[in-house]
CSV table of C-alpha atoms in Angstrom, one decimal:
chain,number,residue,atom,x,y,z
G,135,MET,CA,0.0,0.0,0.0
G,136,THR,CA,2.8,2.4,0.7
G,137,GLY,CA,4.7,1.4,-2.5
G,138,ALA,CA,2.8,3.9,-4.5
G,139,PRO,CA,3.5,6.9,-2.3
G,140,ALA,CA,7.2,5.9,-2.1
G,141,LEU,CA,7.3,5.6,-5.8
G,142,ALA,CA,5.6,9.1,-6.1
G,143,VAL,CA,8.1,10.6,-3.7
G,144,THR,CA,11.0,9.1,-5.7
G,145,ALA,CA,9.7,10.5,-8.9
G,146,LEU,CA,9.1,13.9,-7.3
G,147,ALA,CA,12.6,13.8,-5.9
G,148,LEU,CA,14.1,13.4,-9.3
G,149,VAL,CA,11.9,16.2,-10.7
G,150,THR,CA,12.7,18.5,-7.8
G,151,GLY,CA,16.4,17.9,-8.2
G,152,VAL,CA,16.2,18.9,-11.9
G,153,VAL,CA,14.1,21.9,-11.1
G,154,VAL,CA,16.5,23.1,-8.4
G,155,VAL,CA,19.6,22.8,-10.5
G,156,LEU,CA,17.9,24.6,-13.5
G,157,SER,CA,16.4,27.4,-11.4
G,158,THR,CA,19.3,28.1,-9.1
G,159,GLY,CA,22.3,26.7,-11.0
G,160,ALA,CA,23.6,25.1,-7.8
G,161,PRO,CA,24.2,21.4,-8.3
G,162,ARG,CA,25.2,20.9,-4.7
G,163,THR,CA,21.9,22.2,-3.5
G,164,ALA,CA,20.0,20.0,-6.0
G,165,ILE,CA,22.0,16.9,-4.9
G,166,ARG,CA,21.2,17.6,-1.2
G,167,VAL,CA,17.5,18.1,-1.9
G,168,LEU,CA,17.4,14.9,-4.1
G,169,LEU,CA,19.1,12.9,-1.4
G,170,ASP,CA,16.8,14.1,1.4
G,171,LEU,CA,13.7,13.3,-0.7
G,172,LEU,CA,15.2,9.8,-1.5
G,173,VAL,CA,15.7,9.2,2.2
G,174,ALA,CA,12.0,10.1,2.7
G,175,ALA,CA,11.0,7.7,0.0
G,176,GLY,CA,13.1,4.9,1.5
G,177,LEU,CA,11.5,5.5,4.9
G,178,LEU,CA,8.0,5.4,3.3
G,179,ARG,CA,8.9,2.1,1.6
G,180,LEU,CA,10.2,0.8,4.9
G,181,VAL,CA,7.0,1.7,6.8
G,182,GLY,CA,4.8,-0.3,4.4
G,183,GLN,CA,7.0,-3.4,4.1
G,184,PRO,CA,9.3,-3.8,7.1
G,185,ASP,CA,11.6,-6.5,5.6
G,186,TRP,CA,15.4,-6.7,5.4
G,187,SER,CA,15.7,-5.6,1.8
G,188,GLY,CA,13.7,-2.4,2.6
G,189,LEU,CA,15.9,-1.8,5.6
G,190,ALA,CA,19.1,-2.4,3.5
G,191,GLY,CA,17.8,0.0,0.8
G,192,ALA,CA,17.0,2.7,3.3
G,193,ALA,CA,20.4,2.2,5.0
G,194,ALA,CA,22.2,2.4,1.7
G,195,ILE,CA,20.4,5.7,0.8
G,196,VAL,CA,21.3,7.2,4.2
G,197,ALA,CA,25.0,6.1,3.8
G,198,LEU,CA,25.2,7.5,0.3
G,199,ARG,CA,23.7,10.7,1.6
G,200,GLN,CA,26.2,11.0,4.4
G,201,LEU,CA,29.1,10.2,2.1
G,202,LEU,CA,28.1,12.7,-0.6
G,203,TRP,CA,27.4,15.4,2.0
G,204,ALA,CA,30.9,14.9,3.4
G,205,ALA,CA,32.4,15.0,0.0
G,206,LEU,CA,30.5,18.1,-1.0
G,207,GLY,CA,31.3,19.9,2.2
G,208,THR,CA,35.0,19.6,2.0
G,209,ALA,CA,37.2,22.4,0.6
G,210,PRO,CA,39.2,21.9,-2.5
G,211,ALA,CA,42.6,20.2,-2.2
G,212,TRP,CA,44.4,23.5,-2.8
G,213,PRO,CA,43.4,27.1,-3.1
G,214,ARG,CA,43.2,28.7,-6.5
G,215,ARG,CA,46.0,31.1,-5.9
G,216,GLN,CA,49.2,29.4,-4.9
G,217,SER,CA,51.4,32.4,-4.2
G,218,GLY,CA,51.0,35.9,-2.8
G,219,PRO,CA,50.7,39.0,-4.9
G,220,PRO,CA,53.8,39.8,-7.0
G,221,CYS,CA,54.2,43.2,-5.4
G,222,GLY,CA,53.4,43.1,-1.7
G,223,GLY,CA,54.3,45.5,1.1
G,224,ASP,CA,57.4,43.5,2.0
G,225,ASP,CA,58.8,43.4,-1.5
G,226,HIS,CA,62.4,44.6,-1.3
G,227,HIS,CA,62.6,45.4,-5.0
G,228,LEU,CA,59.7,47.9,-4.9
G,229,PRO,CA,61.9,51.0,-4.1
G,230,LEU,CA,64.2,50.1,-7.0
G,231,ALA,CA,61.2,49.8,-9.4
G,232,VAL,CA,59.8,53.2,-8.3
G,233,ARG,CA,63.2,55.0,-8.7
G,234,GLY,CA,64.2,53.1,-11.8
G,235,GLY,CA,67.5,52.1,-10.2
G,236,THR,CA,69.5,49.0,-10.5
G,237,GLY,CA,69.6,46.1,-8.1
G,238,GLU,CA,72.6,44.1,-6.9
G,239,SER,CA,72.9,42.3,-10.3
G,240,GLY,CA,73.3,45.5,-12.2
G,241,ARG,CA,70.1,45.0,-14.2
G,242,THR,CA,67.6,47.8,-14.4
G,243,THR,CA,64.3,46.9,-12.8
G,244,THR,CA,62.0,49.1,-14.9
C-alpha cells in the first residue's frame, strides 16, 4: 500500500532535483534536496513493508547521503592562488622599481 507513495516521492525527488539545478544553477543544493527526498521515499517504503531488503535499501540511501554530504562539504585540495601577490608590502625590489634604479645584479628593474 505504501509502495505507490514511495514511488511518487522518488519521482518527485528526481523532478525536484532537476528543477532546483535549473532554477538556481547550484548542483550541490540540488543533490542535497534529491538525497533528502530519496531518504524520505526509502523510509516510506520501509513503513509499508518492514523487511530486510527495505531496511538495507534505506540504510544504503542514508549512507550514500552522508558520504556525498561529506564530499560536497570539504574544501578543494588546494586554493586557486598558490602564491602571494607579485608586489606586496614587504617586496624589497619595490623601491628600485619606483626609482628606476638597479639592483645588486646590475640590471635595471623598470
